[in-house]
mmCIF file of C-alpha atoms and ligand atoms in Angstrom:
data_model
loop_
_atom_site.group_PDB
_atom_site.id
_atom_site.type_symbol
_atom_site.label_atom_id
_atom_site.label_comp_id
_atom_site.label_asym_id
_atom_site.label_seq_id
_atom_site.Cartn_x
_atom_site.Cartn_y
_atom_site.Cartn_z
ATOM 1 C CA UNK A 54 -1.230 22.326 23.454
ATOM 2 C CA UNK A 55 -4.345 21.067 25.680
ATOM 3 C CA UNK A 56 -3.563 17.502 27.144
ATOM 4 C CA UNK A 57 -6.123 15.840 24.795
ATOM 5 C CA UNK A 58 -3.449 16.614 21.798
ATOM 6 C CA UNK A 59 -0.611 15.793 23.939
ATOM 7 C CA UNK A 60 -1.062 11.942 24.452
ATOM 8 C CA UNK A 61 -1.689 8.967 22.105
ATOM 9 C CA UNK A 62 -5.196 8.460 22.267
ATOM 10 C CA UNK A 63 -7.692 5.959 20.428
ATOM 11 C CA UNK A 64 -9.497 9.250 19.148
ATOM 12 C CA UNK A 65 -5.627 10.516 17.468
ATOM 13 C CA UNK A 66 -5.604 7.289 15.732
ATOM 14 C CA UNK A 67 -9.098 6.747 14.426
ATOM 15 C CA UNK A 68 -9.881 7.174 11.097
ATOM 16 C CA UNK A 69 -13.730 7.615 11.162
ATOM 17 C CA UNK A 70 -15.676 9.319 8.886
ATOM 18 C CA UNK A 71 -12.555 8.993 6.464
ATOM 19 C CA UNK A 72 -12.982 6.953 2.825
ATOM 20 C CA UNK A 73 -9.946 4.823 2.226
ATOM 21 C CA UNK A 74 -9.282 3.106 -1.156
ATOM 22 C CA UNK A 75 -7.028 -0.209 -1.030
ATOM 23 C CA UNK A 76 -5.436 -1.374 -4.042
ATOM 24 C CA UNK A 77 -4.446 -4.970 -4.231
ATOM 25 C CA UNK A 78 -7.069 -5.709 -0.968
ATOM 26 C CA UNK A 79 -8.217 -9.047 -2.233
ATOM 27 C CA UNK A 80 -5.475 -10.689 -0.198
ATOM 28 C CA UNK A 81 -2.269 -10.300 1.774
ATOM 29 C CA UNK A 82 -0.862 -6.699 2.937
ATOM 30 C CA UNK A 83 -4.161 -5.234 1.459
ATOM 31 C CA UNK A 84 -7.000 -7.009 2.847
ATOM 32 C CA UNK A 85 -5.121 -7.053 6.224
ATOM 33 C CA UNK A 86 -4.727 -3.101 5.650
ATOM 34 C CA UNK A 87 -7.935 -2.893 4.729
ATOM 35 C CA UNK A 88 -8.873 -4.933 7.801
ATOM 36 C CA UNK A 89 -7.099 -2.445 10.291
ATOM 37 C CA UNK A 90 -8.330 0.927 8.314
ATOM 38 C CA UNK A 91 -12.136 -0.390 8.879
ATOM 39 C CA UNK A 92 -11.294 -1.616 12.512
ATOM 40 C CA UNK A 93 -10.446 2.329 13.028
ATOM 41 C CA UNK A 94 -13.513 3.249 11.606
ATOM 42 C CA UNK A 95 -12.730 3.901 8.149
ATOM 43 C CA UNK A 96 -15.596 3.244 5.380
ATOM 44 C CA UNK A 97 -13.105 1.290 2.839
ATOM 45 C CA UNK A 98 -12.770 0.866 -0.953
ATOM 46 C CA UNK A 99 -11.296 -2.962 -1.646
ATOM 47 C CA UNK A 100 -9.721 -2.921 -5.251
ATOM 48 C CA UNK A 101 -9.016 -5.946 -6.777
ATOM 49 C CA UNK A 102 -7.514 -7.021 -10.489
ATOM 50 C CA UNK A 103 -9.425 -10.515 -10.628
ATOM 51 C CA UNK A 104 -10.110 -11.815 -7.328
ATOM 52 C CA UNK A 105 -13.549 -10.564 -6.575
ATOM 53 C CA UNK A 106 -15.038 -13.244 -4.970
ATOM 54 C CA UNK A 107 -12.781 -12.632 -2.218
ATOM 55 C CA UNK A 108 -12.713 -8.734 -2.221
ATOM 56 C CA UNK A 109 -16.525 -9.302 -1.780
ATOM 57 C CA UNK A 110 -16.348 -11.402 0.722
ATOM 58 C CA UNK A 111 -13.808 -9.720 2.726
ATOM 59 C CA UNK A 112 -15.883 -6.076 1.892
ATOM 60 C CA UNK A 113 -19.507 -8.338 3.371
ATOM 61 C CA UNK A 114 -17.164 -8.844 6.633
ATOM 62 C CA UNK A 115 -15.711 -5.562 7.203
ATOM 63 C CA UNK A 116 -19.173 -4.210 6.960
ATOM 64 C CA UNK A 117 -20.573 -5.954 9.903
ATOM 65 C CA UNK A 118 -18.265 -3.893 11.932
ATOM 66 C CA UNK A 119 -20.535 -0.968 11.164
ATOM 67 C CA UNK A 120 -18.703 0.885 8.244
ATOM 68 C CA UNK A 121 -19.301 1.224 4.757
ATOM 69 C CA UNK A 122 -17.266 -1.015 2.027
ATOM 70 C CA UNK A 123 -17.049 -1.637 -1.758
ATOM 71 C CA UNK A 124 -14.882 -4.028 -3.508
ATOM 72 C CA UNK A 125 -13.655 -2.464 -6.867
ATOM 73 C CA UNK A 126 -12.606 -4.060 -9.787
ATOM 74 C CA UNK A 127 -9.450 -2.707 -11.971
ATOM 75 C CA UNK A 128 -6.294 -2.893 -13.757
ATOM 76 C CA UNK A 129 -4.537 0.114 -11.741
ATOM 77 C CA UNK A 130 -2.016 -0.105 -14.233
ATOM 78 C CA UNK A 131 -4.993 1.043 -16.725
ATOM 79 C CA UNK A 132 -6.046 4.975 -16.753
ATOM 80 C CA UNK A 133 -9.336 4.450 -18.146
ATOM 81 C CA UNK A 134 -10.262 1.403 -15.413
ATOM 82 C CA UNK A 135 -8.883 3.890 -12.894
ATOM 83 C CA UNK A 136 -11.111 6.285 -13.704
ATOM 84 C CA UNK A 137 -13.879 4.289 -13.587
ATOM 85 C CA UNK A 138 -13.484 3.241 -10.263
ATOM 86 C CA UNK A 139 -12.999 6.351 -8.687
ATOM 87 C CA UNK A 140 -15.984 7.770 -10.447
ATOM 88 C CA UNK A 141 -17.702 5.065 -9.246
ATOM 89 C CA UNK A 142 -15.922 5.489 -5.422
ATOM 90 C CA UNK A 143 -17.274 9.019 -5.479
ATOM 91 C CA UNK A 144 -20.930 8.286 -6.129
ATOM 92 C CA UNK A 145 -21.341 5.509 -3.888
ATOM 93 C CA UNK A 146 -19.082 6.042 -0.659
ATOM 94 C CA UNK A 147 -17.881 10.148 -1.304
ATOM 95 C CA UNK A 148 -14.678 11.175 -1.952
ATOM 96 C CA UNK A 149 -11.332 9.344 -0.974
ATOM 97 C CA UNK A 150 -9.363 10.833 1.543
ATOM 98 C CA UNK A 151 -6.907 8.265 2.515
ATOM 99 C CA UNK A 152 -5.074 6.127 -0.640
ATOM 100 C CA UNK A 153 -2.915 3.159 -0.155
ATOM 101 C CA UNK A 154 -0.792 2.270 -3.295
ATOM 102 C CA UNK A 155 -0.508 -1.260 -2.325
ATOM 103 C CA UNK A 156 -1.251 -3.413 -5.528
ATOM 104 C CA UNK A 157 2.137 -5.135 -6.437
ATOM 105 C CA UNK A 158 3.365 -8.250 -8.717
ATOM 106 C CA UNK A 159 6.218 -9.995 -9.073
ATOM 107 C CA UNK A 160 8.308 -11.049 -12.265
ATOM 108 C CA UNK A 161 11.690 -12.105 -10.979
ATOM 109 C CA UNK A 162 14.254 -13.384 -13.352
ATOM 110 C CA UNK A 163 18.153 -12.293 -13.660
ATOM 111 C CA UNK A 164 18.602 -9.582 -16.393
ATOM 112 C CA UNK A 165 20.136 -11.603 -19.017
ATOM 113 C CA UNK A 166 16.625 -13.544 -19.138
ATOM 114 C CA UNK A 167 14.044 -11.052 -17.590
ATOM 115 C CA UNK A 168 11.980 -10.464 -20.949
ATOM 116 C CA UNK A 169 10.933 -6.620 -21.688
ATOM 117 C CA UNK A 170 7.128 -7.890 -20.799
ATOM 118 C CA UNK A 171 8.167 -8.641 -17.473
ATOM 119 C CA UNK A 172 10.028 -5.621 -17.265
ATOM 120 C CA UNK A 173 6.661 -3.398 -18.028
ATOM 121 C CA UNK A 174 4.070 -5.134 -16.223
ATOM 122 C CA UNK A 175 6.089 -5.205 -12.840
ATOM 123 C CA UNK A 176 6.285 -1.334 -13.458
ATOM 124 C CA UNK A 177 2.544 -1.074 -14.809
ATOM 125 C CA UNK A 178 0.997 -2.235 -11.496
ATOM 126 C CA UNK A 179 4.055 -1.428 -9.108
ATOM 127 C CA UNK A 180 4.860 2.064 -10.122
ATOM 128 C CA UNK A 181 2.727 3.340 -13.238
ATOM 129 C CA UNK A 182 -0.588 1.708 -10.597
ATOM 130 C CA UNK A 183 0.581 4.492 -7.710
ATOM 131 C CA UNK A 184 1.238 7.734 -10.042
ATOM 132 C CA UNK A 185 -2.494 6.797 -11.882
ATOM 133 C CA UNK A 186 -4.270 6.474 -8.563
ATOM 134 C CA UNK A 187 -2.724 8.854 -6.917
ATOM 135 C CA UNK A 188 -3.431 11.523 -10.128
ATOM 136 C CA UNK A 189 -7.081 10.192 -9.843
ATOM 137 C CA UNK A 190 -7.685 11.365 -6.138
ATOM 138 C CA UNK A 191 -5.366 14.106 -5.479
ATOM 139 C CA UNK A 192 -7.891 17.031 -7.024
ATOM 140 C CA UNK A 193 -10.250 16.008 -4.874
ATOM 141 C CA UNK A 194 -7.873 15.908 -1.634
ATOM 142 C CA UNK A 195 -6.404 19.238 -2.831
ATOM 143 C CA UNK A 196 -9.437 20.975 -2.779
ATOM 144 C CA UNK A 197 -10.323 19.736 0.959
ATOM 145 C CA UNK A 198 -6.833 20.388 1.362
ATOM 146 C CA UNK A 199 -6.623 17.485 3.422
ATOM 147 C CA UNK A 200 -5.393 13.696 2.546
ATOM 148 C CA UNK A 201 -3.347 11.049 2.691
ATOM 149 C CA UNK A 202 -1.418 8.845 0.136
ATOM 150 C CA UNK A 203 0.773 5.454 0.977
ATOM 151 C CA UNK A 204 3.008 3.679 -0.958
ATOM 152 C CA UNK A 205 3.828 0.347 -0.383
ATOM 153 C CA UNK A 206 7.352 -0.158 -1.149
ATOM 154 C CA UNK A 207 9.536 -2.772 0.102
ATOM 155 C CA UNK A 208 13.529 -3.722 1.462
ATOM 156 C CA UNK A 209 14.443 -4.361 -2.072
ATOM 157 C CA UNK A 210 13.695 -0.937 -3.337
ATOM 158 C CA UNK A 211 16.542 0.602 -0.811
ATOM 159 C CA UNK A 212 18.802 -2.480 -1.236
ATOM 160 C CA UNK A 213 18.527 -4.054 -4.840
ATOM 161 C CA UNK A 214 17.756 -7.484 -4.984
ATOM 162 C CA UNK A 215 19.710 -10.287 -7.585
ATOM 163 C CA UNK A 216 16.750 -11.391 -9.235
ATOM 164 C CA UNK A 217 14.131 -8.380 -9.009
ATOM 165 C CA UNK A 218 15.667 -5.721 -10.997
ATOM 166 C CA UNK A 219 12.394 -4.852 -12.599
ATOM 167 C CA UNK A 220 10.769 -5.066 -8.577
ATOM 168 C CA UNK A 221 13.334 -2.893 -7.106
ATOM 169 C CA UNK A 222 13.050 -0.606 -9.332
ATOM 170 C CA UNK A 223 9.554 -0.311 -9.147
ATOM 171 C CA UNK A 224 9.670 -0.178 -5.442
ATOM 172 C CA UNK A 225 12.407 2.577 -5.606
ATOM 173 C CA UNK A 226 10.309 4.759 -8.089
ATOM 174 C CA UNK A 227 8.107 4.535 -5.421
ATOM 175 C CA UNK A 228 10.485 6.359 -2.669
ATOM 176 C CA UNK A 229 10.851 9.021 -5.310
ATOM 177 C CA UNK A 230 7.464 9.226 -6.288
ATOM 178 C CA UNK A 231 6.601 9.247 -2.549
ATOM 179 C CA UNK A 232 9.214 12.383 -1.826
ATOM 180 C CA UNK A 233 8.535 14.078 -4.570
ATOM 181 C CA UNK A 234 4.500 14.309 -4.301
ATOM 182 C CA UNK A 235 5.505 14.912 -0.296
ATOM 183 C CA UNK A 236 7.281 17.803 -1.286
ATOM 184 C CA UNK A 237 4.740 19.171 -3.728
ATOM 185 C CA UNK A 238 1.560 18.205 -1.747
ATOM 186 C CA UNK A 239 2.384 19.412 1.861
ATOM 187 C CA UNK A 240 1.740 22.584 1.470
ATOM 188 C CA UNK A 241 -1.780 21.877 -0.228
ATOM 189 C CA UNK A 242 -2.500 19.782 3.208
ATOM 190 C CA UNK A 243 -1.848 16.247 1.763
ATOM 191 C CA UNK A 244 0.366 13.975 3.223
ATOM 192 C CA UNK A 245 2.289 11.581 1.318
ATOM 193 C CA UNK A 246 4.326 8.348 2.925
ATOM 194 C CA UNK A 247 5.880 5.095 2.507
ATOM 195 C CA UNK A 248 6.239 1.836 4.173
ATOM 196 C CA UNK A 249 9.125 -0.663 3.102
ATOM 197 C CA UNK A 250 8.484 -4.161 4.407
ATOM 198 C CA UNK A 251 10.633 -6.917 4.563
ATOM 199 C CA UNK A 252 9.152 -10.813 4.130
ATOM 200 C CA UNK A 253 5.946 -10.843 4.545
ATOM 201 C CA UNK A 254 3.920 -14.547 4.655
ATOM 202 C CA UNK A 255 1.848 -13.823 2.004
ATOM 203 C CA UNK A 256 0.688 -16.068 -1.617
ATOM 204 C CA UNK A 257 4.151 -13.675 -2.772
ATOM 205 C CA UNK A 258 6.403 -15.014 -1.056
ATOM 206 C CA UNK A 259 4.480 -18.584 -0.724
ATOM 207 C CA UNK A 260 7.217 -19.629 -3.790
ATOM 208 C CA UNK A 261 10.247 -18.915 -1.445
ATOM 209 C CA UNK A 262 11.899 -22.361 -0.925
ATOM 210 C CA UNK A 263 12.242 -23.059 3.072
ATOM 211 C CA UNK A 264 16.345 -22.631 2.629
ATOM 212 C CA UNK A 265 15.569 -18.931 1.403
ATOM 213 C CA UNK A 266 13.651 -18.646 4.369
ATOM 214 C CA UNK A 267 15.650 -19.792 6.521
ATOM 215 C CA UNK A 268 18.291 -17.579 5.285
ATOM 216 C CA UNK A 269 16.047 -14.218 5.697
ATOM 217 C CA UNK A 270 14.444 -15.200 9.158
ATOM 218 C CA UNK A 271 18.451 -15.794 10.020
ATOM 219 C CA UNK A 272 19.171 -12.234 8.441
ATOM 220 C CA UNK A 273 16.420 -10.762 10.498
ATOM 221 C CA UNK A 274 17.187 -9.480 13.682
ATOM 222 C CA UNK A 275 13.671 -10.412 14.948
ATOM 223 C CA UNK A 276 14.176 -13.942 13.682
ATOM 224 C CA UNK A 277 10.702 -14.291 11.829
ATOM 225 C CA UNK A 278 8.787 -13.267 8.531
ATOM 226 C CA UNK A 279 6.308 -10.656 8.797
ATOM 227 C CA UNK A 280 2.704 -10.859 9.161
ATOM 228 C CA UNK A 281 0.427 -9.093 6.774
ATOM 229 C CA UNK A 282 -0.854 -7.206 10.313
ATOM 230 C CA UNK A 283 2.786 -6.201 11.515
ATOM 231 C CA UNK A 284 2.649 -3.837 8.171
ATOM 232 C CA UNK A 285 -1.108 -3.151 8.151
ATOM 233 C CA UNK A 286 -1.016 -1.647 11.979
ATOM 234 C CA UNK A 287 1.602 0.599 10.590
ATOM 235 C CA UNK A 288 -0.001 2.131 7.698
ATOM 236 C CA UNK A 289 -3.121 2.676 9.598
ATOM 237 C CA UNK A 290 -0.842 4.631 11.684
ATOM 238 C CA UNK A 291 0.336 6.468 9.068
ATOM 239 C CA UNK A 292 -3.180 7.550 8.109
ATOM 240 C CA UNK A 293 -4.206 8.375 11.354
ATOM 241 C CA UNK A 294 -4.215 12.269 13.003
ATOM 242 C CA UNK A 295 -1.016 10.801 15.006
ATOM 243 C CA UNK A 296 0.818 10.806 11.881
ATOM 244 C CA UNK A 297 0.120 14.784 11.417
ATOM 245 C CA UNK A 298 3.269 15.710 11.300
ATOM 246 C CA UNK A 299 4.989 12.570 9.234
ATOM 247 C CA UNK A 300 5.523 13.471 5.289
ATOM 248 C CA UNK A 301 7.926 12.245 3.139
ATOM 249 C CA UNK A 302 9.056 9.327 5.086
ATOM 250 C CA UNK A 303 10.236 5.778 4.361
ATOM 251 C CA UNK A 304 9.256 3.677 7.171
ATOM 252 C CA UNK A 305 11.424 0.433 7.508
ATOM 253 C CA UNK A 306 8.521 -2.727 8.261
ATOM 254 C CA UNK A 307 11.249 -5.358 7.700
ATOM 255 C CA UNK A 308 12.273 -6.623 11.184
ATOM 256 C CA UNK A 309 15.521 -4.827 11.550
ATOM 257 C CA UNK A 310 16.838 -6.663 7.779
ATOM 258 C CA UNK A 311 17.327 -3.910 6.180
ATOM 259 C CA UNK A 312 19.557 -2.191 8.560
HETATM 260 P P1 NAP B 173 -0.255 -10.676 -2.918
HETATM 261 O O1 NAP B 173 -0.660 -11.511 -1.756
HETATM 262 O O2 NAP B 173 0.296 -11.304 -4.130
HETATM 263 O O3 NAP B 173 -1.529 -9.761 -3.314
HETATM 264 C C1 NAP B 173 -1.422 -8.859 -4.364
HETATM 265 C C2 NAP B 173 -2.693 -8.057 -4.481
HETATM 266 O O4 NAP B 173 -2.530 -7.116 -5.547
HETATM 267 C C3 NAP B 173 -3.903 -8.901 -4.820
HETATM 268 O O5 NAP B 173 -5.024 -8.366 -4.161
HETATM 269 C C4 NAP B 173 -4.037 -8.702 -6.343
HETATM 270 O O6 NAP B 173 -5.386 -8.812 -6.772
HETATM 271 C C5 NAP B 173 -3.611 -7.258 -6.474
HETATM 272 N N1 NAP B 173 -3.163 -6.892 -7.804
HETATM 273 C C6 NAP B 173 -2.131 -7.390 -8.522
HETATM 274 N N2 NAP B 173 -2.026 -6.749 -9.705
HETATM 275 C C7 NAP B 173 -3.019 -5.821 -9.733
HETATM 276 C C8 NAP B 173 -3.439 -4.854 -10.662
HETATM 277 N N3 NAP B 173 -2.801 -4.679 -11.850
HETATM 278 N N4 NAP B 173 -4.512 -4.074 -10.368
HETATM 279 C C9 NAP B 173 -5.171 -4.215 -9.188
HETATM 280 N N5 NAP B 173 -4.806 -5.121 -8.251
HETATM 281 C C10 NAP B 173 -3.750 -5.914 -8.524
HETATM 282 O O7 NAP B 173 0.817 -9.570 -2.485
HETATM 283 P P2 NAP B 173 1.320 -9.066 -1.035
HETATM 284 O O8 NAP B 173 2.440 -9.921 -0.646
HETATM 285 O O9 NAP B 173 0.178 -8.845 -0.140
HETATM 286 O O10 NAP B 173 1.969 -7.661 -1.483
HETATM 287 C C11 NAP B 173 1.263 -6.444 -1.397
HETATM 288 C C12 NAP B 173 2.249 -5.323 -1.668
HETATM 289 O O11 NAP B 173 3.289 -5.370 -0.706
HETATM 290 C C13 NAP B 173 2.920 -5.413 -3.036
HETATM 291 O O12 NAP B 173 3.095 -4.119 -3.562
HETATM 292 C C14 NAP B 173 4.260 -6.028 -2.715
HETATM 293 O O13 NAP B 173 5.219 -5.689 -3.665
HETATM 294 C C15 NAP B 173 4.542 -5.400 -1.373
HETATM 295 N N6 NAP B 173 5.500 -6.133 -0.570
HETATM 296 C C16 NAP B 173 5.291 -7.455 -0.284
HETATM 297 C C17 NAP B 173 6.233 -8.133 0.469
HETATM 298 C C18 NAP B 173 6.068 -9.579 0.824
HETATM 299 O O14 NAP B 173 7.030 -10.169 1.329
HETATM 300 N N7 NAP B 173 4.928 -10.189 0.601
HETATM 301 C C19 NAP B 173 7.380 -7.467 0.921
HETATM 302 C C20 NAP B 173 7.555 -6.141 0.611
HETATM 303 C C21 NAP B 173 6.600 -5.472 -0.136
HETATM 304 P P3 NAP B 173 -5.872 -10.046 -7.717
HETATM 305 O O15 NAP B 173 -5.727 -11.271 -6.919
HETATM 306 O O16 NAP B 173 -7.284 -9.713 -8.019
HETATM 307 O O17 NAP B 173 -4.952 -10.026 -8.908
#
């Protein structure tokens, strides 16, 4: 190994030349990802569901950094919008070579009052969202045999949560939809990974009464919520070259809470 590939360098963890597709980047985790991905010199795909003033806007300002952007419309819970989009992707910025599953929604109620439409839609865009996309760009990946898929899971997909059975099980499906596709994409040169934040200050978590956060920043061993960029930094890590050798892996982004 030369010393070039021995040490951390800005050149290991840029990303340029690379298209990267954000779901969920109007706001939050995903326009802060999406922030970080263009700031390493990644031409970048913004979806949104119905906020596309603001994936616009965001998409205008990443550009003036020198790299190429869209913003997206679509229902990632919805094959046929999915297809669309990427079709769409592929003609205008090439193919995508780095996906990040981040679209999410919340539904919370205890089971005894958490309807069956609450159920579905928090696994439509949590879960059902990640397996579509992923299906949509994985051919294409495949037959560069390079690539690189995240998930955004969360704490409450390893733990449970009272409250967010519907969440946690969508954000578990996603560790087993992230190990499985690891296993069966590796050798086809496509890595496939996971984050699992904690709290994150984001319009998500905006409903959380101070006394519940309170209680989590107490419960943290870092004493603080998360800002969209602590998570960001780390899945731009994850699709960097420095991550060459990381497949299959949860990666705790929770401030020591989950331990
Ligand atoms: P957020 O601020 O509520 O933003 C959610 C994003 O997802 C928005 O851009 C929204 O776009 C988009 N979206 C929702 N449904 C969609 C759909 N069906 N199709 C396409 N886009 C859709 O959420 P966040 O807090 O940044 O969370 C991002 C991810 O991190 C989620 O998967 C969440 O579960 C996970 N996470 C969050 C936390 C936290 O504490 N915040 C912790 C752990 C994990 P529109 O505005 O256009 O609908």
């Amino acid at each position: 190994m030369d010393a070039k590939q021995n040490m951390l360098s800005q050149e290991m963890l840029s990303l340029a030349g690379e298209v990267a597709l954000v779901t969920g980047a109007s706001r939050g985790i995903g326009a802060a990802t999406a922030e970080a991905l263009a700031r390493a010199g990644a031409n970048v795909v913004l979806n949104y569901r119905s906020s596309g003033e603001e994936a616009e806007a965001l998409a205008a300002r990443l550009a003036e950094g020198g790299v190429r952007t869209m913003a997206a419309g679509a229902d990632i819970g919805d094959s046929a919008q999915v297809s669309a989009m990427i079709e769409k992707v592929d003609s205008e910025l090439g193919q995508v070579s780095v996906l990040v599953n981040n679209a999410g929604i919340t539904r919370d109620a205890l089971l005894v009052r958490l309807s069956e439409e609450d159920f579905d839609s928090v696994i439509a865009t949590s879960l059902r969202g990640a397996f579509l996309c992923s299906k949509a760009v994985v051919r294409g990946m495949i037959r560069a045999r390079k690539g690189v898929i995240i998930n955004v899971s969360s704490v409450v997909g390893r733990r449970g949560n009272a409250g967010q059975a519907n969440y946690a099980a969508a954000k578990a499906g996603l560790i087993g939809l992230t190990r499985s596709l690891a296993r069966e994409l590796g050798p086809r040169g496509v890595r496939v990974n996971a984050v699992a934040p904690g709290y994150v200050e984001t319009d998500m978590t905006a409903r959380l009464t101070d006394i519940m956060k309170e209680q989590i920043v107490k419960n943290t061993p870092l004493g603080r919520l998360a800002a969209p960029a602590d998570v960001a930094r780390v899945i731009a890590f994850l699709a960097s070259p420095a991550a060459a050798y990381i497949t299959g892996a949860v990666i705790p982004v929770d401030g020591g809470l989950g331990i």
